[in-house]
Short mmCIF file of C-alpha atoms in Angstrom, two decimals:
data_model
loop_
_atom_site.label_atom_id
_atom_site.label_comp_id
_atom_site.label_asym_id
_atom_site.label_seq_id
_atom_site.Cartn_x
_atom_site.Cartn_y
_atom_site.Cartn_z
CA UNK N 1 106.74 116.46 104.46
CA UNK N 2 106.31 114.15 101.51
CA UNK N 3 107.03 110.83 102.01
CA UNK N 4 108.58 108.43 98.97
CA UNK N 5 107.61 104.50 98.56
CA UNK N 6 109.25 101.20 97.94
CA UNK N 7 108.72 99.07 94.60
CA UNK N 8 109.24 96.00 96.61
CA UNK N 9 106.23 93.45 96.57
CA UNK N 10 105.62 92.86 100.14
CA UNK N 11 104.52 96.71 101.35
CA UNK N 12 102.08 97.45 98.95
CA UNK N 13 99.87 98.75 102.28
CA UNK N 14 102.82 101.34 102.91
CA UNK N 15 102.97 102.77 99.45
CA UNK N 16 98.94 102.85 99.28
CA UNK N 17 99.21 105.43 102.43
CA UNK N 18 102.36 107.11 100.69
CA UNK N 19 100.12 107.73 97.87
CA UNK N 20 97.16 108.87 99.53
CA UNK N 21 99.14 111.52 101.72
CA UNK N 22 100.83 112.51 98.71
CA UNK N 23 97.36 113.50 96.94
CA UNK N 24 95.72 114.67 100.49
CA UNK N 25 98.44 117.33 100.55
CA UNK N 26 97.75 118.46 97.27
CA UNK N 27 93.80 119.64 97.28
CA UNK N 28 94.51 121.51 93.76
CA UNK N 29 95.02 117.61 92.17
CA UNK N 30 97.85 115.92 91.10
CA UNK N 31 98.07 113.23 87.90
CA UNK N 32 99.59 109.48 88.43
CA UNK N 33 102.51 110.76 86.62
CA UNK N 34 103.55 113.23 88.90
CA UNK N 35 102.77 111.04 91.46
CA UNK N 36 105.43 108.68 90.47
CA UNK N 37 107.77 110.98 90.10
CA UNK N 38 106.82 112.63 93.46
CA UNK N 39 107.08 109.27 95.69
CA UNK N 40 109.57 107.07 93.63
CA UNK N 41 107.51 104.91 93.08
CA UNK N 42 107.11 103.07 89.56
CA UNK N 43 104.18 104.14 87.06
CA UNK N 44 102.57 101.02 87.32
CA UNK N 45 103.13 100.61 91.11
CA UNK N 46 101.04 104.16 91.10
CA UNK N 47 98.52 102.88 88.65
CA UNK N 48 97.62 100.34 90.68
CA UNK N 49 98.08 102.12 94.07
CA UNK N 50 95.30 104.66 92.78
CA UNK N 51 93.14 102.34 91.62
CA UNK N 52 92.43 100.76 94.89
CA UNK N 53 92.06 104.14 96.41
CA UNK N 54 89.53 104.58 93.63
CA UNK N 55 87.49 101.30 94.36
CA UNK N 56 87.67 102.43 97.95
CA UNK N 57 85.96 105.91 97.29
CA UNK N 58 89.43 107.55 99.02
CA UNK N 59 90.48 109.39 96.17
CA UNK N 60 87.69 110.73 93.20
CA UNK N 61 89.37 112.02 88.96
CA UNK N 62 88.48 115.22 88.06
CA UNK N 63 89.26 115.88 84.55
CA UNK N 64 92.57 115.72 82.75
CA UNK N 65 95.59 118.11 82.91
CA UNK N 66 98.04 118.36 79.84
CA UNK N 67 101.80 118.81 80.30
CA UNK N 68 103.85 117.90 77.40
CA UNK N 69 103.29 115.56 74.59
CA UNK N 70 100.65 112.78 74.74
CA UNK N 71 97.67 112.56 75.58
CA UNK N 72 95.91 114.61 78.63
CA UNK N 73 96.64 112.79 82.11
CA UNK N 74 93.56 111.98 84.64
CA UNK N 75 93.84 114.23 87.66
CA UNK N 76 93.25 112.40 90.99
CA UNK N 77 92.04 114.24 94.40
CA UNK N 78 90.98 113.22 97.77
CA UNK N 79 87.75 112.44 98.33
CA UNK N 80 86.81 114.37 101.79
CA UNK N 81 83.94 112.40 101.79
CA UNK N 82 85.52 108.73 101.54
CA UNK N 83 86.33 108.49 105.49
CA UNK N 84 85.32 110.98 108.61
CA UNK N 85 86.84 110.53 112.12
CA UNK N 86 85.31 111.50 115.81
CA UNK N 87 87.70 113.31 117.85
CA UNK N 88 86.51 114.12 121.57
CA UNK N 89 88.44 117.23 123.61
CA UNK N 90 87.60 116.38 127.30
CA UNK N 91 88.64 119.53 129.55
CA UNK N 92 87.34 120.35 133.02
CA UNK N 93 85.34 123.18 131.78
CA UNK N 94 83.41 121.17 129.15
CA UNK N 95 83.62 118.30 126.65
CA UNK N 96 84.32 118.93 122.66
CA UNK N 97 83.13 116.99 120.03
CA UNK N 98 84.05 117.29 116.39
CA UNK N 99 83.38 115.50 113.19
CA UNK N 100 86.28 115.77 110.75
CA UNK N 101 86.42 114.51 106.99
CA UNK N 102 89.25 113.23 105.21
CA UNK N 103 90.65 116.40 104.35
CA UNK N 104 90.48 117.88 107.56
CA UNK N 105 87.36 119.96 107.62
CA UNK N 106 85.08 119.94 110.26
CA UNK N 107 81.80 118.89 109.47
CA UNK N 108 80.24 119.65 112.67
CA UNK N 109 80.94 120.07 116.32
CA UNK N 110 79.13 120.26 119.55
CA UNK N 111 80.10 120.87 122.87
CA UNK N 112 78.45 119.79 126.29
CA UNK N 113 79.82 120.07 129.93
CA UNK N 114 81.95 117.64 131.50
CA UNK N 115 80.39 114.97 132.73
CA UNK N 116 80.00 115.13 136.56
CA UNK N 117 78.96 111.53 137.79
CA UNK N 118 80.87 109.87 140.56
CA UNK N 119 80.14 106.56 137.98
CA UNK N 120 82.47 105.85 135.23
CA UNK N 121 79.86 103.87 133.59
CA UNK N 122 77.38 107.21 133.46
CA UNK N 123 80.39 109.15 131.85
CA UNK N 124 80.73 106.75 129.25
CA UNK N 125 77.09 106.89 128.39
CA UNK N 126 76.75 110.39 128.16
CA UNK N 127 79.98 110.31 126.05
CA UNK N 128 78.47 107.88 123.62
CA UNK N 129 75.22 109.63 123.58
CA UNK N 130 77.11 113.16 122.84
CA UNK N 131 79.16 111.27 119.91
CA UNK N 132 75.46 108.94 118.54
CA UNK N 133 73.43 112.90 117.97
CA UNK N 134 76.57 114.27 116.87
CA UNK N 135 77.06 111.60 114.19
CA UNK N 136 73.23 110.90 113.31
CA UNK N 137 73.06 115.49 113.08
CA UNK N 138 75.55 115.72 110.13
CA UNK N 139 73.78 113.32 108.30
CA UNK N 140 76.91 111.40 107.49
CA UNK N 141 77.16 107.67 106.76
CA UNK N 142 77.22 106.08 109.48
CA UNK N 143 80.31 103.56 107.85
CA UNK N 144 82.40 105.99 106.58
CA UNK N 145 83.36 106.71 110.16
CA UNK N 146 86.96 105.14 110.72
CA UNK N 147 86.88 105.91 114.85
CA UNK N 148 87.39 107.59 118.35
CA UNK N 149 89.70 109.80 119.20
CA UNK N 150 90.00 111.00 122.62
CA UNK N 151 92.58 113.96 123.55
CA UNK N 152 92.66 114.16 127.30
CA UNK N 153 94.88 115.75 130.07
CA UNK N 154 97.74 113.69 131.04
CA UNK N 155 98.82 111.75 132.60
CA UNK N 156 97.10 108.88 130.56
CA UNK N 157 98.00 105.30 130.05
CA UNK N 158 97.86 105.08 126.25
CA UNK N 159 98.25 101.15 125.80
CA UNK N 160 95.59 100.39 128.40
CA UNK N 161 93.45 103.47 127.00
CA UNK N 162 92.87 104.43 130.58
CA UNK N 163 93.00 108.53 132.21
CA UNK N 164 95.12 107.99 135.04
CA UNK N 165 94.60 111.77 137.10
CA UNK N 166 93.63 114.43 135.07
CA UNK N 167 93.41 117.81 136.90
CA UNK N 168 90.73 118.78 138.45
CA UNK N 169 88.25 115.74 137.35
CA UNK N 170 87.98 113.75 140.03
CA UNK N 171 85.48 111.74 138.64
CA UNK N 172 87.73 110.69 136.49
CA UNK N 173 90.43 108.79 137.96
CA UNK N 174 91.31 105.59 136.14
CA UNK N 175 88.54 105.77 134.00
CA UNK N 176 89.56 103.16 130.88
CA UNK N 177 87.88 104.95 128.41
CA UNK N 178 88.87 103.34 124.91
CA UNK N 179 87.28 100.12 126.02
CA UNK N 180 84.49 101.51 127.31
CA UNK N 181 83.85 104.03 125.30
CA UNK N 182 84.34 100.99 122.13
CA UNK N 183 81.66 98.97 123.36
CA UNK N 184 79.08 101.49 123.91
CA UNK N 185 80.04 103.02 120.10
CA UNK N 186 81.04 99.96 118.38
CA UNK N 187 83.96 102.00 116.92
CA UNK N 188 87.49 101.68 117.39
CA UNK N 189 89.44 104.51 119.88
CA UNK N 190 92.26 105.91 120.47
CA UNK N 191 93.91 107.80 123.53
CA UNK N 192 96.17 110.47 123.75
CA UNK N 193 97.24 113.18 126.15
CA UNK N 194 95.79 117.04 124.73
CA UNK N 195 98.61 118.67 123.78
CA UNK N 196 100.17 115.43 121.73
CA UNK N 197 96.58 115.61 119.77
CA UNK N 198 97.59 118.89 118.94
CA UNK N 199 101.05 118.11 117.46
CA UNK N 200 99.72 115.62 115.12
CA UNK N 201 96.41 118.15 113.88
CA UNK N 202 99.40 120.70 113.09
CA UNK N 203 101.65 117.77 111.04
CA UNK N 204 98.29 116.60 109.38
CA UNK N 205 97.70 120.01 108.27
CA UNK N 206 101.13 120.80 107.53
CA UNK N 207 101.73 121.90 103.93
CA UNK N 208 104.95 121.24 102.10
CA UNK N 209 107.95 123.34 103.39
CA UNK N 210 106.48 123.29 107.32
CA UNK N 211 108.61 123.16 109.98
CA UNK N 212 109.05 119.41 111.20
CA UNK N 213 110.97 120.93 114.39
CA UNK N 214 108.58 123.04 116.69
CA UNK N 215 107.03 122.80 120.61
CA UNK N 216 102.97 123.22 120.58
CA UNK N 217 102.58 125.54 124.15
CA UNK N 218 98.86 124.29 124.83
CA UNK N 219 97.63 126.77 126.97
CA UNK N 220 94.18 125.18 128.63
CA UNK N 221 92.94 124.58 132.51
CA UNK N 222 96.40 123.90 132.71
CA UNK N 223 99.76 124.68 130.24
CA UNK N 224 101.10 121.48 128.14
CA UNK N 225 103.40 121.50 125.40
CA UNK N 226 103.53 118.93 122.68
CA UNK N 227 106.61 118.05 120.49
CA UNK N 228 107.71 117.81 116.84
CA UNK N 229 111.43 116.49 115.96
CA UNK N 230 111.42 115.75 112.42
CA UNK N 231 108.49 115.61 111.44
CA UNK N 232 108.05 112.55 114.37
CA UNK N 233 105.54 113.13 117.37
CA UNK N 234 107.63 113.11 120.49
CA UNK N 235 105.47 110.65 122.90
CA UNK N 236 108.31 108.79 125.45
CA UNK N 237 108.23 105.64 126.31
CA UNK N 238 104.59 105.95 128.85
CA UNK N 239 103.22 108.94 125.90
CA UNK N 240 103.13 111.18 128.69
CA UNK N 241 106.26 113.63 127.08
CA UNK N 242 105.68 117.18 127.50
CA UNK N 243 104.96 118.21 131.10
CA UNK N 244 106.68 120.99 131.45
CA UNK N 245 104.56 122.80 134.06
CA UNK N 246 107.02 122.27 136.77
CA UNK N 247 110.09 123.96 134.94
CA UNK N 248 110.96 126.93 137.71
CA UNK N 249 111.09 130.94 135.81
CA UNK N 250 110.17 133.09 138.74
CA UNK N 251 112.59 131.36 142.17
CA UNK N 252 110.53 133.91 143.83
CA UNK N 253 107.07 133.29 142.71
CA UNK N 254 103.85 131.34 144.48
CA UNK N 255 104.89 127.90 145.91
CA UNK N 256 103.34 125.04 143.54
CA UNK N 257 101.18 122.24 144.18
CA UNK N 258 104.82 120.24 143.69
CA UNK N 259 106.49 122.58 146.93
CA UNK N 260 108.17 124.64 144.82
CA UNK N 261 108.13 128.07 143.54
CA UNK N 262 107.59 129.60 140.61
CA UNK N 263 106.66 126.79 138.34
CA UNK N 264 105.74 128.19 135.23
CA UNK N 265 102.41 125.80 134.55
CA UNK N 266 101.28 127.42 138.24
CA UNK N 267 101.91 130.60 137.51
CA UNK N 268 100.63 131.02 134.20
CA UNK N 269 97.60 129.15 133.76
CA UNK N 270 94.01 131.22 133.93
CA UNK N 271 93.36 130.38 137.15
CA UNK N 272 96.78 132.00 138.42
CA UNK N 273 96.29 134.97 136.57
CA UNK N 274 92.61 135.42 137.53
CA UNK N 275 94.47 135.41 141.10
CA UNK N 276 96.90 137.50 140.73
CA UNK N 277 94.09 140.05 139.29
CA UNK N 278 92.10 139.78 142.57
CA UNK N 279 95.49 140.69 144.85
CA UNK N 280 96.25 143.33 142.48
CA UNK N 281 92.62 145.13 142.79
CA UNK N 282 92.00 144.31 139.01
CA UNK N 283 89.35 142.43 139.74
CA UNK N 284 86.88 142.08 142.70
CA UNK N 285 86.46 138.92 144.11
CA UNK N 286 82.50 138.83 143.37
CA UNK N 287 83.93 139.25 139.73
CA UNK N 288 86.41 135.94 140.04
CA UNK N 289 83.90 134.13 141.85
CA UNK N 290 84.32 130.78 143.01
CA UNK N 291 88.40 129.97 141.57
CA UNK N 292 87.37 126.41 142.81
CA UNK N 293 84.99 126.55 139.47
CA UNK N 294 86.15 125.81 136.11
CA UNK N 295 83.23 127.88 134.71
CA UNK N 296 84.04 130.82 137.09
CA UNK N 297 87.55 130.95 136.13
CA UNK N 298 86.64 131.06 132.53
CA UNK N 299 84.57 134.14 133.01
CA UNK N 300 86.88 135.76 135.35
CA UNK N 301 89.59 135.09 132.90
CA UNK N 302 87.64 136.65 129.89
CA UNK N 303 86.94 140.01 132.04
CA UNK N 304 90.68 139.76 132.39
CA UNK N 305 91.37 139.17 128.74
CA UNK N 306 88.84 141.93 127.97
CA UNK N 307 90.50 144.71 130.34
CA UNK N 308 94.22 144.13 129.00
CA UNK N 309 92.94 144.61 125.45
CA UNK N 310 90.82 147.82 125.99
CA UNK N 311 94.21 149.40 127.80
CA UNK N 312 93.93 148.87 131.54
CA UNK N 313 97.68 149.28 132.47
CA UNK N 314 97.56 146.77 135.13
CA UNK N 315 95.66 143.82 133.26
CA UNK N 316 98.15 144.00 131.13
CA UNK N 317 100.93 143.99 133.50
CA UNK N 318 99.49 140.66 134.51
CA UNK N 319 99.38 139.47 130.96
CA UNK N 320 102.91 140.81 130.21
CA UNK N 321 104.77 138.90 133.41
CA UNK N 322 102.93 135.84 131.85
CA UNK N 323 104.53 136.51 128.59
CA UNK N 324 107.82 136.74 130.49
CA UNK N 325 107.40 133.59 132.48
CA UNK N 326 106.66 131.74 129.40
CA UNK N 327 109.17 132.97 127.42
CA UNK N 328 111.91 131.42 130.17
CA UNK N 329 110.27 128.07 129.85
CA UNK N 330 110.73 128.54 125.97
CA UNK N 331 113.63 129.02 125.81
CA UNK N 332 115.01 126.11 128.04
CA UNK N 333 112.49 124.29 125.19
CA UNK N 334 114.47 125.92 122.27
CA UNK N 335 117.99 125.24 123.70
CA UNK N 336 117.42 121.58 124.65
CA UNK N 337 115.58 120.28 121.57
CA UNK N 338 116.97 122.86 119.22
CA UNK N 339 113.53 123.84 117.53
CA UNK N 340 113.03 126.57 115.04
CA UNK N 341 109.44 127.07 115.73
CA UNK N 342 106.91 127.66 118.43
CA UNK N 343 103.11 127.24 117.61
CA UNK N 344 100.81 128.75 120.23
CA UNK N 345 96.87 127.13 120.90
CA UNK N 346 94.51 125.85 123.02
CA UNK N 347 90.53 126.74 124.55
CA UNK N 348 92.01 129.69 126.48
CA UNK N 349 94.67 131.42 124.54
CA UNK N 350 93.19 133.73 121.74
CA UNK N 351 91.73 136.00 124.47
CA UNK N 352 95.46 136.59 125.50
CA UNK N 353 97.12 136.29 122.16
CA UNK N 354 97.79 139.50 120.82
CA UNK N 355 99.05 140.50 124.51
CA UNK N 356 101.44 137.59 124.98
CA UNK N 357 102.39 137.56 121.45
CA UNK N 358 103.60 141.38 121.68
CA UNK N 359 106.12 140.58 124.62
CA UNK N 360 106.96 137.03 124.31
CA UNK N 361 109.59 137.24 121.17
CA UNK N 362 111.54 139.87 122.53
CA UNK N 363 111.71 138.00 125.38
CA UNK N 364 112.66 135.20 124.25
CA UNK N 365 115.16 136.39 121.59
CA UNK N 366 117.00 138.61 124.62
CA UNK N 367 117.32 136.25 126.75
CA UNK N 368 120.70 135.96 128.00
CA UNK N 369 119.97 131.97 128.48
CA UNK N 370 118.87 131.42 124.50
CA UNK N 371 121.78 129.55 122.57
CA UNK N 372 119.80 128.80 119.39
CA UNK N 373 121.95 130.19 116.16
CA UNK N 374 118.97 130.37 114.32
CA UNK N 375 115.51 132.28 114.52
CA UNK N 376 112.75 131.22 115.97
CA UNK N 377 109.16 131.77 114.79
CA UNK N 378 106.49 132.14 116.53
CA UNK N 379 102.78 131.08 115.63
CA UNK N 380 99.02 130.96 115.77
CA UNK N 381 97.68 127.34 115.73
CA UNK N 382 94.73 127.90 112.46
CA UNK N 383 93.15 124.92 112.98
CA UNK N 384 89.77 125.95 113.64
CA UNK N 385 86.92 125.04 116.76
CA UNK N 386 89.63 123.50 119.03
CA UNK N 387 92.99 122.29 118.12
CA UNK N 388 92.65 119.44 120.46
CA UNK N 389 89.76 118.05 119.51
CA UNK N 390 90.70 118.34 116.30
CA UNK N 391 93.96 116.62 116.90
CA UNK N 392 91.87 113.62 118.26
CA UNK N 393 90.46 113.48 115.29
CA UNK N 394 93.02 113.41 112.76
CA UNK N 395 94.95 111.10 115.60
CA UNK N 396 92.83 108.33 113.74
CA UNK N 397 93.22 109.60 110.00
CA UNK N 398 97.00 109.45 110.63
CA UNK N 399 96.73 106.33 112.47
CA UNK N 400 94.63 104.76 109.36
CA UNK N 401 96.23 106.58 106.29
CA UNK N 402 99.85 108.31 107.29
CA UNK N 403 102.98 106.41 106.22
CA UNK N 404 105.35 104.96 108.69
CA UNK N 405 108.45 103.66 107.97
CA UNK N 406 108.09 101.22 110.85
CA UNK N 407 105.11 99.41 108.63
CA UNK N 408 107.97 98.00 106.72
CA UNK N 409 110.03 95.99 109.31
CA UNK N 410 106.87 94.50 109.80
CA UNK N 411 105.99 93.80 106.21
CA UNK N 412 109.61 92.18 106.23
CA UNK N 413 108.82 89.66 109.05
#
C-alpha cells in the first residue's frame, strides 16, 4: 500500500501526503532516513517534507533510534491528535455519528434515530445539532476538525451532494445535504453512498501486505457491496457502483420490487428473512411486528439471530439458504472482477456472522459457476462502532491527506 514520491519541484503537496501516509501506517515510528528510502524520495526532500508536518502538529518525534554508524536518528509518528474528522452513518433505523482522529480511532460516537420530518430544513438541523453536542462532548478543538462526512444509501448524487431515493426514507428524497448540512456546521462535507464509505475505512486501515483486490458485502436495511481494484475505490462515472441487489440466485424465489424473482438484495436482507421466519412458524407474527417498521424488523431479526445460534434447526435453515443465496451473487462478483478477497460488515451482520460464515465458503468454493484460479478469503470488517460511519469519516482524512497520483497532472498544468 505504500506509495513513493517525486523529487520534482512543482508537487511538493503530493509528496507531503506521501510522507504522512507513509508514517500513519507505521504507529511503531519510523526515522527520516527510512523514510527516504521507503518513498524515493531524496533526504532533504524528506527533511523538509517532515518539517512542515511538524509545524503543522501532523506528525510529533519521539526519541531517537540507532541503526548503524552515526549518530542516533529522530523518530517521527503521527500525531492522532493533529486533525479529527465527523463521519455521519444515516440508515432508516437510526443515524450514527462518530468522531475519528488522525489515526483512525474513534474518539466518541453517538447515535440518535432518523430524523422523521416531512422538512428537509428540520433534518438538517437536527443533523447539525447531533454533530455541535457530539463535537463540544469529546472536548476536542473545535479547529482541528477537517470536515463532514456523510455515508448514505444510494442512489446519491455525489457532485451535487444531494440523496436522490434512499430506501425506505421518504423524507428524504432529494435532500442536498452537503450544502445544507455546510452552512448550518460551517465545515466542509462530503457525500458518498454506505457501502463505498466502507471500502475506503478498510484501505485507510489497511496495513502493508492487504489485499488491494476485494468486494465489501454491506449487509444493512438493505445489501450493498463496495469495490477495491488495486488499491483504487471503484465509484463509476455517477459514484453509484455497487448495486448488486438485483443480481437473480434463486429463478424461483419471491418476485422483487424490480418484477423479478429471486433477487438476491430481496431475498436476503433482514426484513426478508424476518419473513420467511413468520411463513415458516419460526416466529409469530406478534414477535415480527409491524415489517413496515425499521425498529420492528431489527428486533424481529435479533430473535432470529438469537434462535439460529442457540440451535433451532429451522432458524438456521433460514440463515443457511441466505448463506447460499449470497454465495451465488459472490461468486458472479469473484469471476467478473477477479478479486481475491471478500470482507463482510455492516449494522446487521455480526448477529448472523458465525452462521453465514460457516456455509458461505463452501459454497462459494463448490460452486460449479466459480472460475477464479486462486483462493478466496473471506473476512470480518474490524473496524469498530460501524464501518460506515467510520468510512465517512476517514472519507475526509483520505480526501485531505492520501496521495493521488492524479494531484500531479494537475501540479503539471
Amino acid at each position: 500500500m505504500d506509495r513513493t514520491g517525486t523529487n520534482l519541484p512543482a508537487v511538493g503537496g503530493y509528496n507531503q501526503t506521501v510522507v504522512l501516509d507513509a508514517i500513519r501506517r507505521r504507529p511503531e515510528g519510523i526515522t527520516r532516513s527510512e523514510l527516504a528510502a521507503l518513498t524515493a524520495l531524496s533526504g532533504m526532500t524528506v527533511t523538509k517534507v517532515c518539517r512542515r508536518l511538524l509545524d503543522a502538529g501532523l506528525v510529533d518525534e519521539h526519541g531517537t533510534r540507532t541503526s548503524g554508524p552515526g549518530k542516533p536518528a529522530a523518530v517521527v509518528k503521527l500525531n492522532p491528535s493533529g486533525g479529527f474528522a465527523v463521519g455521519v452513518h444515516i440508515d432508516p433505523a437510526v443515524v450514527t455519528y462518530v468522531l475519528v482522529d488522525l489515526s483512525g480511532t474513534v474518539r466518541d460516537h453517538s447515535r440518535t434515530g432518523t430524523p422523521t420530518a416531512g422538512d428537509p430544513s428540520a433534518v438538517i438541523d437536527e443533523m447539525a445539532n447531533a454533530i455541535e453536542a457530539l463535537i463540544a462532548g469529546s472536548a476536542v478543538d473545535r479547529s482541528r476538525i477537517l470536515g463532514i462526512g456523510i455515508a448514505s444509501p444510494g442512489p446519491v448524487n455525489v457532485d451535487d451532494g444531494v440523496l436522490l431515493n434512499p430506501p425506505m426514507m421518504p423524507n428524504w428524497h432529494r435532500v442536498a445535504l452537503r450544502r445544507s448540512l455546510a452552512e448550518a456546521t460551517g465545515l466542509p462535507v462530503l457525500l458518498e453512498k454506505d457501502a463505498t464509505a466502507a471500502v475506503v475505512a478498510e484501505l485507510w486501515f489497511a496495513g502493508p501486505g492487504s489485499s488491494r483486490d476485494f468486494a465489501f458485502m454491506y449487509y444493512g436495511t438493505g445489501l450493498g457491496t463496495g469495490l477495491s481494484v488495486s488499491g483504487e475505490v471503484v465509484r463509476g462515472i455517477s459514484s453509484n457502483a455497487g448495486d448488486a441487489g438485483h443480481m437473480t440466485v434463486d429463478p424461483g424465489g419471491p418476485v422483487c420490487t424490480c418484477g423479478r424473482r429471486g433477487c438476491v438484495g430481496y431475498i436476503t436482507v433482514p426484513r426478508a428473512l424476518v419473513e420467511r421466519a413468520v411463513l415458516d412458524g419460526v416466529l409469530s407474527a406478534a414477535e415480527a411486528g409491524n415489517l413496515e417498521d425499521t425498529v420492528d424488523v431489527d428486533a424481529a431479526f435479533s430473535r432470529l439471530a438469537t434462535l439460529a445460534a442457540t440451535g433451532n434447526s429451522e432458524a438456521s435453515a433460514i440463515l443457511i439458504d441466505a448463506a447460499r443465496s449470497l454465495a451465488r451473487a459472490i461468486v458472479v462478483i469473484v469471476n467478473l472482477l477477479d478479486i481475491d478477497e471478500v470482507i463482510f460488515g455492516g449494522p446487521f451482520w455480526a448477529r448472523i456472522s458465525p452462521a453465514i460464515l460457516n456455509a458461505l465458503p463452501d459454497a462459494v468454493r463448490n460452486d460449479p459457476a466459480l472460475i477464479a484460479p486462486h483462493p478466496v478469503r473471506f473476512a470480518q470488517s474490524a473496524i469498530p462502532v460501524d464501518v460506515a460511519a467510520v468510512g465517512a469519516a476517514t472519507l475526509v482524512l483520505d480526501n485531505t491527506f492520501s496521495p493521488r497520483p492524479s494531484a500531479l497532472l494537475l501540479a503539471a498544468e
